[in-house]
Amino acid sequence: MAAQEPIWRDFVTAQNQGNGYLLATTITPEPPAADPARLYNFQRWTNAYSVQTDLRYKLQYNPDLRLDKKEAGTWLEVFTAYYHFVGKLLAAEEAQNATKARDVNWAAVYEGWKEVVSAIYRGYNNTVLDAWTIPCLYVAGKYLRVFAIKADETAASQRDSGMAFGGGIEEDAFASAGQNDKLEDAARQINRLFALCLSDRAPIEDSRKWALYYMANLLFKTYFRLNSINLSKNILRSLQAGSAEMPPLTAFPRAHQVTFKYYSGVIAFLDEDYATAEANLTAAYSTCQARASKNKELILTYLIPTQMLTSHRLPTSTLLQQSPHLDRLFTPIVRAIRSASLHTFSQAMEAGEEDFVKRRIYLTLERGRDIILRNLFRRVFIAGGYEAAKEGEAPAGQPMRRTRVPVKEFAAALMVSGAEVGDGEGGVDGDEVECLIANCIYKSFMKGYIARERGIVVLSKAGAFPGTGM
């Protein structure tokens, strides 16, 4: 049994020191770097017939452990399930090394890990496990999602190769059926863990509520992958409803804060609540560690389009060049907006359409056309100079500070910029030009009104184009 001792040494140390993170390493599917053979040694330490007897001896008759009967019984359940799981995991990994990935039974691995999670859940639900052990909940939820994804990907691979249905027409007709079965089940299991933490009524220093944001973030990741983003709002509502009995977000680990703010921001972004999205994404970006370049990249993917709409801010070239991903996504868009070229903007949107749609930012970036129109009309306004209103046209008691620009000048600028406002015969559709101008005025990109009978746009001389930072 000596080869198996490190796992029990860590278990005893964790129990005696109240070290939840060390405790979690004793039930993780990934062996620690210092003990790479841990899973193999654990599997060979006993067998399926003797596992409970051997585990009971380790847990109840170890002089270095001080576990009461209920707690020892809970860990007996957990380690028994873990033992059976490890056998399935090692078999899957060996099969993956020897055969094609689609032949590996990751569904069995998922079900085995689900049994481990259920045993851990019962331990917390029966208030046997103390709050300091909650890193075990982190491990439980994290790998439930990991193995569910692997199982679903294997099932999809089998469907694609004809293994699932034996080939034929049904394969095509039902190709999408059950493609995320395990991940959907994992979402339900993780939601149980989330509810377990949310409903804890123990004093906050001994509460499972300290696992809430980790579980919430895990659910966000799962729901986003399932394209069930609306379910994420239920999590936000639950946290909001229970906020009075929870520690503030700032009391949780920084990683939990950043991830939660990121997903909260993306959810608000997709709801077109851009003010809330900007606040959350900005908080996530400012809290994120400087060396976490991938996380910062993800945050900026949504923060950049958000700031384009809320504060009409464009990212600097220095910021974009720090990330090849961001540079490829946004530099063509930024150049088109700065040059006020609708044609270039259309080309950039077409070139990046696949990425923009995948990241759900296409429609938001499309609103950049409004900014280009604002910039374009402002250039016409500046190039034409100011034309003071005639005597008597200004309201009584107010200064005469208006300027008038013919609609045809805006139309000419639109044509040069590549806008499709032609009448089909090389001319310009005046109604369409007026519609674009009216839209800019309605969205507060311009201040003024259209005098249709005279074919001019009357603009405020002071602040005719608010927010011209771009």
XYZ file of C-alpha atoms in Angstrom:
470
model
C 0.000 0.000 0.000
C 3.004 2.287 0.243
C 2.655 3.437 -3.358
C -0.755 4.783 -2.509
C 0.267 6.721 0.579
C 0.604 10.264 -0.940
C -3.153 10.600 -1.478
C -3.829 9.725 2.172
C -0.975 11.864 3.402
C -2.555 14.854 1.625
C -6.025 13.888 2.860
C -4.861 13.700 6.482
C -2.901 16.948 6.216
C -5.866 18.748 4.624
C -8.261 17.492 7.311
C -5.981 18.460 10.166
C -5.153 21.891 8.739
C -8.585 22.686 7.319
C -6.987 23.163 3.878
C -9.816 22.905 1.354
C -7.651 23.287 -1.746
C -5.318 20.492 -0.684
C -8.340 18.345 0.136
C -9.747 18.926 -3.353
C -6.547 17.547 -4.924
C -7.305 14.140 -3.367
C -10.445 13.740 -5.508
C -9.415 15.550 -8.681
C -9.393 13.704 -12.039
C -5.982 15.259 -12.741
C -3.056 14.026 -10.646
C -0.835 16.696 -9.096
C 2.465 17.424 -10.809
C 4.354 16.111 -7.790
C 2.538 12.763 -7.976
C 1.755 12.023 -11.667
C 1.027 8.339 -11.037
C -1.528 9.021 -8.308
C -4.592 7.794 -10.227
C -2.882 4.578 -11.332
C -1.619 3.904 -7.815
C -5.038 4.560 -6.323
C -6.665 2.185 -8.808
C -4.122 -0.570 -8.094
C -4.209 -0.077 -4.324
C -7.356 -2.181 -3.951
C -10.019 -3.802 -6.124
C -13.753 -3.446 -6.722
C -14.566 -6.172 -4.190
C -12.449 -4.845 -1.341
C -12.611 -1.097 -2.001
C -15.177 -0.271 0.704
C -13.443 -2.393 3.350
C -10.045 -0.885 2.555
C -11.433 2.654 2.457
C -13.281 2.193 5.723
C -10.050 1.105 7.382
C -8.220 4.182 6.047
C -10.961 6.581 7.111
C -12.115 5.165 10.442
C -9.027 3.513 11.896
C -6.309 5.962 10.945
C -4.819 7.332 14.191
C -3.879 10.595 12.462
C -7.490 11.323 11.410
C -10.200 12.718 13.651
C -13.387 12.150 11.665
C -16.703 11.469 13.341
C -18.765 8.549 12.090
C -21.004 10.608 9.774
C -18.127 12.445 8.185
C -16.138 9.237 7.723
C -19.238 7.684 6.134
C -19.539 10.606 3.709
C -15.912 10.327 2.614
C -16.350 6.575 2.282
C -19.131 7.267 -0.246
C -17.071 9.881 -2.054
C -13.903 7.789 -2.345
C -15.824 4.654 -3.327
C -17.449 6.556 -6.198
C -14.095 8.130 -6.996
C -12.421 4.718 -7.167
C -14.947 3.429 -9.719
C -14.669 6.681 -11.661
C -10.877 6.474 -11.844
C -11.148 3.018 -13.400
C -13.410 4.393 -16.152
C -11.196 7.450 -16.689
C -8.000 5.426 -17.022
C -9.725 3.023 -19.418
C -10.888 5.958 -21.549
C -7.435 7.549 -21.613
C -5.794 4.259 -22.576
C -8.390 3.715 -25.303
C -7.810 7.232 -26.599
C -4.079 6.585 -26.884
C -4.679 3.289 -28.695
C -7.666 4.112 -30.922
C -9.497 7.000 -32.527
C -10.985 9.545 -30.132
C -14.531 8.848 -31.274
C -14.256 5.252 -30.014
C -13.631 6.307 -26.389
C -16.527 5.903 -23.976
C -16.511 9.363 -22.408
C -20.198 8.946 -21.555
C -19.206 6.292 -19.007
C -16.558 8.647 -17.608
C -19.161 11.373 -17.273
C -21.583 9.055 -15.473
C -18.803 7.897 -13.170
C -17.890 11.455 -12.245
C -21.559 12.289 -11.782
C -21.649 9.624 -9.032
C -18.732 11.355 -7.318
C -20.579 14.675 -7.550
C -23.737 13.129 -6.126
C -21.813 11.772 -3.143
C -20.266 15.195 -2.524
C -23.686 16.831 -2.870
C -25.179 14.516 -0.246
C -22.352 15.346 2.125
C -23.120 19.064 1.913
C -26.870 18.629 1.787
C -26.740 16.629 5.030
C -24.514 19.355 6.560
C -21.765 16.818 7.155
C -19.040 18.651 5.227
C -17.854 22.000 6.581
C -17.568 25.209 4.579
C -13.758 25.036 4.429
C -14.095 22.042 2.096
C -15.908 23.993 -0.659
C -12.959 23.720 -3.105
C -14.246 20.146 -3.488
C -17.410 21.709 -4.938
C -15.255 23.632 -7.406
C -13.638 20.394 -8.603
C -17.006 18.613 -8.713
C -18.666 21.224 -10.920
C -15.668 21.984 -13.124
C -15.040 18.423 -14.269
C -18.728 17.624 -14.591
C -18.783 20.185 -17.377
C -15.476 19.012 -18.870
C -16.523 15.371 -19.133
C -20.006 16.283 -20.389
C -18.461 18.215 -23.282
C -16.139 15.315 -24.114
C -19.028 12.840 -24.013
C -21.176 15.010 -26.300
C -18.320 15.578 -28.736
C -17.683 11.831 -28.910
C -21.387 11.176 -29.503
C -21.412 13.794 -32.267
C -18.349 12.192 -33.855
C -20.058 8.811 -33.774
C -23.174 10.281 -35.415
C -21.054 11.865 -38.125
C -19.350 8.556 -38.841
C -22.631 6.631 -38.909
C -21.915 4.644 -35.746
C -24.868 5.953 -33.754
C -27.663 4.925 -36.102
C -25.945 2.456 -38.386
C -25.980 4.897 -41.313
C -28.877 5.704 -43.603
C -31.359 8.548 -43.869
C -32.122 8.710 -40.129
C -28.572 9.857 -39.541
C -29.221 13.069 -41.432
C -32.775 13.538 -40.224
C -31.819 13.315 -36.540
C -28.289 14.684 -36.658
C -29.103 17.486 -34.203
C -31.072 15.355 -31.766
C -29.422 14.860 -28.393
C -26.208 16.596 -29.437
C -25.788 18.160 -25.990
C -27.469 15.561 -23.793
C -24.658 15.287 -21.267
C -23.981 19.013 -21.089
C -27.668 19.729 -20.506
C -27.625 17.156 -17.722
C -24.445 18.706 -16.328
C -26.180 22.101 -16.272
C -28.945 20.613 -14.132
C -26.432 19.040 -11.756
C -24.401 22.242 -11.423
C -27.628 24.146 -10.823
C -28.308 21.785 -7.890
C -24.904 22.683 -6.453
C -25.655 26.389 -6.968
C -29.013 26.054 -5.191
C -27.299 24.109 -2.393
C -24.976 27.044 -1.767
C -27.653 29.704 -2.185
C -29.984 28.096 0.351
C -27.349 27.700 3.079
C -28.462 29.414 6.291
C -25.278 28.900 8.310
C -23.405 31.956 9.661
C -21.501 33.587 6.844
C -18.084 32.540 8.162
C -19.206 28.885 7.958
C -21.416 29.244 4.897
C -21.350 27.472 1.570
C -22.294 30.819 0.019
C -18.584 31.349 -0.540
C -18.917 28.960 -3.495
C -21.814 30.887 -5.065
C -19.968 32.962 -7.644
C -17.811 30.042 -8.764
C -20.958 27.986 -9.370
C -22.710 30.924 -11.037
C -19.757 31.392 -13.391
C -19.744 27.677 -14.186
C -23.441 27.882 -15.072
C -22.825 30.926 -17.270
C -20.136 29.043 -19.213
C -22.425 26.041 -19.591
C -25.508 28.013 -20.643
C -23.486 30.035 -23.152
C -22.143 26.856 -24.719
C -25.698 25.499 -24.880
C -26.862 28.789 -26.411
C -29.354 29.076 -23.533
C -28.288 32.521 -22.431
C -31.744 33.420 -21.107
C -31.235 30.816 -18.369
C -28.282 32.884 -17.162
C -30.687 35.640 -16.211
C -32.279 33.305 -13.673
C -28.902 33.036 -11.969
C -28.528 36.812 -11.875
C -32.014 37.192 -10.432
C -31.318 34.563 -7.763
C -28.126 36.309 -6.716
C -29.864 39.681 -6.665
C -32.705 38.321 -4.543
C -30.290 36.847 -2.010
C -27.767 39.681 -2.008
C -28.749 40.901 1.461
C -27.560 37.626 2.988
C -24.380 37.333 0.917
C -20.900 38.802 1.275
C -20.159 41.578 -1.250
C -18.660 40.475 -4.541
C -15.396 42.208 -3.650
C -14.945 39.725 -0.759
C -14.669 36.804 -3.194
C -11.487 35.726 -5.024
C -10.474 38.031 -7.853
C -10.918 35.274 -10.438
C -14.569 34.854 -9.373
C -15.131 38.625 -9.565
C -13.642 39.026 -13.055
C -15.522 36.078 -14.542
C -18.830 37.132 -12.985
C -18.492 40.736 -14.176
C -17.531 39.526 -17.652
C -20.575 37.306 -18.070
C -22.872 39.891 -16.480
C -21.537 42.407 -18.991
C -21.991 40.087 -21.970
C -25.553 39.248 -20.893
C -26.366 42.978 -20.667
C -24.628 43.502 -24.035
C -26.827 40.886 -25.698
C -29.879 42.534 -24.108
C -28.713 45.841 -25.643
C -28.402 47.349 -22.166
C -25.125 48.948 -23.134
C -24.749 51.206 -20.094
C -24.875 48.186 -17.756
C -22.668 46.209 -20.119
C -20.030 48.940 -20.138
C -20.034 49.206 -16.328
C -19.598 45.442 -15.846
C -17.067 44.918 -18.620
C -15.016 47.907 -17.499
C -14.996 46.531 -13.953
C -13.923 43.117 -15.248
C -11.132 44.646 -17.332
C -9.787 46.828 -14.524
C -9.860 43.919 -12.040
C -8.285 41.390 -14.411
C -4.640 40.558 -13.784
C -2.240 42.151 -16.250
C -0.725 38.820 -17.259
C -4.140 37.277 -18.026
C -3.928 38.332 -21.672
C -6.509 35.820 -22.913
C -9.095 37.022 -20.386
C -8.445 40.667 -21.257
C -8.866 39.790 -24.914
C -12.269 38.212 -24.237
C -13.418 41.218 -22.212
C -12.297 43.710 -24.869
C -14.117 41.745 -27.574
C -17.338 43.086 -26.050
C -16.103 46.241 -24.326
C -14.810 47.800 -27.561
C -18.160 47.591 -29.446
C -19.963 48.719 -26.281
C -17.865 51.873 -25.931
C -18.348 52.627 -29.607
C -22.067 53.009 -28.866
C -22.121 54.427 -25.346
C -19.294 56.968 -25.460
C -18.342 56.948 -29.153
C -14.839 55.805 -28.254
C -12.611 53.854 -30.599
C -9.736 51.667 -29.394
C -6.235 52.961 -30.002
C -3.946 51.185 -32.430
C -1.568 50.524 -29.523
C -4.280 48.600 -27.666
C -5.307 46.558 -30.704
C -1.763 45.691 -31.711
C -1.182 44.027 -28.344
C -3.481 41.214 -29.487
C -3.434 39.723 -33.005
C -7.023 38.547 -32.406
C -8.319 42.030 -31.538
C -6.220 43.616 -34.275
C -7.741 41.322 -36.896
C -11.279 41.837 -35.590
C -11.424 45.572 -35.075
C -8.646 47.430 -36.939
C -10.481 47.384 -40.324
C -13.655 48.638 -38.602
C -11.792 51.409 -36.778
C -10.047 52.553 -39.967
C -13.350 52.698 -41.822
C -14.979 54.771 -39.083
C -12.031 57.169 -38.808
C -11.978 57.683 -42.573
C -15.789 58.009 -42.683
C -15.886 55.504 -45.550
C -19.115 53.537 -45.786
C -17.677 51.418 -48.591
C -14.629 50.417 -46.523
C -16.883 49.741 -43.550
C -19.070 47.393 -45.619
C -15.983 45.531 -46.796
C -14.693 45.185 -43.217
C -18.054 43.911 -41.980
C -18.256 41.394 -44.804
C -14.704 40.156 -44.223
C -15.264 39.655 -40.495
C -18.876 38.519 -40.651
C -18.221 34.931 -39.578
C -16.245 35.978 -36.497
C -18.657 38.790 -35.619
C -21.692 36.506 -35.796
C -19.941 33.785 -33.812
C -19.160 36.259 -31.031
C -22.619 37.861 -31.265
C -21.223 41.342 -31.900
C -22.249 41.732 -35.545
C -25.417 43.760 -34.984
C -23.699 46.063 -32.507
C -20.794 46.714 -34.855
C -23.272 47.314 -37.664
C -24.403 50.399 -35.756
C -21.008 51.824 -36.542
C -22.608 52.994 -39.786
C -24.441 55.633 -37.766
C -21.115 56.897 -36.433
C -19.679 57.027 -39.946
C -22.694 59.006 -41.122
C -22.234 61.422 -38.223
C -18.545 61.865 -39.052
C -19.285 62.219 -42.753
C -22.007 64.831 -42.262
C -19.776 66.707 -39.823
C -17.059 66.904 -42.472
C -19.553 68.398 -44.898
C -20.599 70.864 -42.206
C -17.004 71.931 -41.480
C -15.929 72.061 -45.126
C -18.890 74.266 -46.059
C -18.350 76.774 -43.276
C -21.113 78.467 -41.308
C -23.996 80.374 -42.847
C -25.703 82.714 -40.419
C -29.461 82.738 -40.340
C -31.190 85.690 -41.918
C -32.513 88.515 -39.814
C -35.779 87.614 -38.176
C -35.465 83.806 -38.565
C -34.215 83.225 -35.019
C -36.797 83.022 -32.233
C -37.291 86.268 -30.311
C -34.762 86.752 -27.544
C -32.406 84.022 -28.773
C -29.115 84.481 -30.634
C -28.977 83.626 -34.326
C -26.610 80.634 -34.214
C -27.813 78.301 -36.929
C -26.296 77.102 -40.146
C -27.892 75.784 -43.300
C -26.468 73.018 -45.510
C -28.109 71.915 -48.752
C -29.263 68.301 -48.719
C -27.521 67.761 -52.049
C -24.131 68.373 -50.390
C -24.815 65.593 -47.901
C -25.945 63.430 -50.811
C -22.695 64.070 -52.695
C -20.660 63.113 -49.625
C -22.653 59.907 -49.267
C -22.015 58.954 -52.865
C -18.259 59.593 -52.516
C -18.227 57.518 -49.311
C -19.777 54.557 -51.082
C -23.342 54.726 -49.761
C -26.027 53.114 -51.882
C -28.324 56.097 -52.275
C -28.557 56.162 -56.053
C -31.840 56.224 -57.955
C -30.603 53.577 -60.394
C -29.721 56.091 -63.114
C -26.590 57.585 -61.640
C -28.486 60.149 -59.578
C -29.336 60.435 -55.915
C -32.541 59.475 -54.143
C -33.229 62.622 -52.108
C -35.793 60.917 -49.892
C -33.281 58.282 -48.844
C -30.662 60.928 -48.071
C -33.179 62.846 -45.966
C -34.047 59.624 -44.171
C -30.389 59.070 -43.222
C -30.100 62.661 -42.004
C -33.318 62.395 -40.007
C -32.049 59.183 -38.441
C -28.854 60.927 -37.310
C -30.873 63.775 -35.816
C -33.190 61.329 -34.053
C -30.217 59.495 -32.520
C -28.712 62.805 -31.345
C -25.700 62.564 -33.645
C -26.779 65.882 -35.158
C -28.706 68.862 -33.792
C -31.072 70.514 -36.210
C -33.948 69.855 -38.593
C -34.674 69.331 -42.282
C -36.431 72.089 -44.197
C -37.755 69.935 -47.013
C -39.446 72.687 -48.978
C -36.104 74.484 -49.353
C -33.944 71.376 -49.607
C -31.695 72.341 -46.722
C -30.698 71.059 -43.308
C -30.720 73.710 -40.596
C -28.146 72.864 -37.925
C -27.219 74.390 -34.600
C -24.042 76.415 -34.977
C -22.902 75.473 -31.464
C -22.574 71.752 -30.898
C -24.230 70.689 -34.131
C -22.456 67.318 -33.906
C -22.205 66.168 -30.275
C -19.580 63.649 -29.233
C -17.151 64.101 -32.109
C -14.290 62.327 -30.380
C -13.912 59.841 -33.239
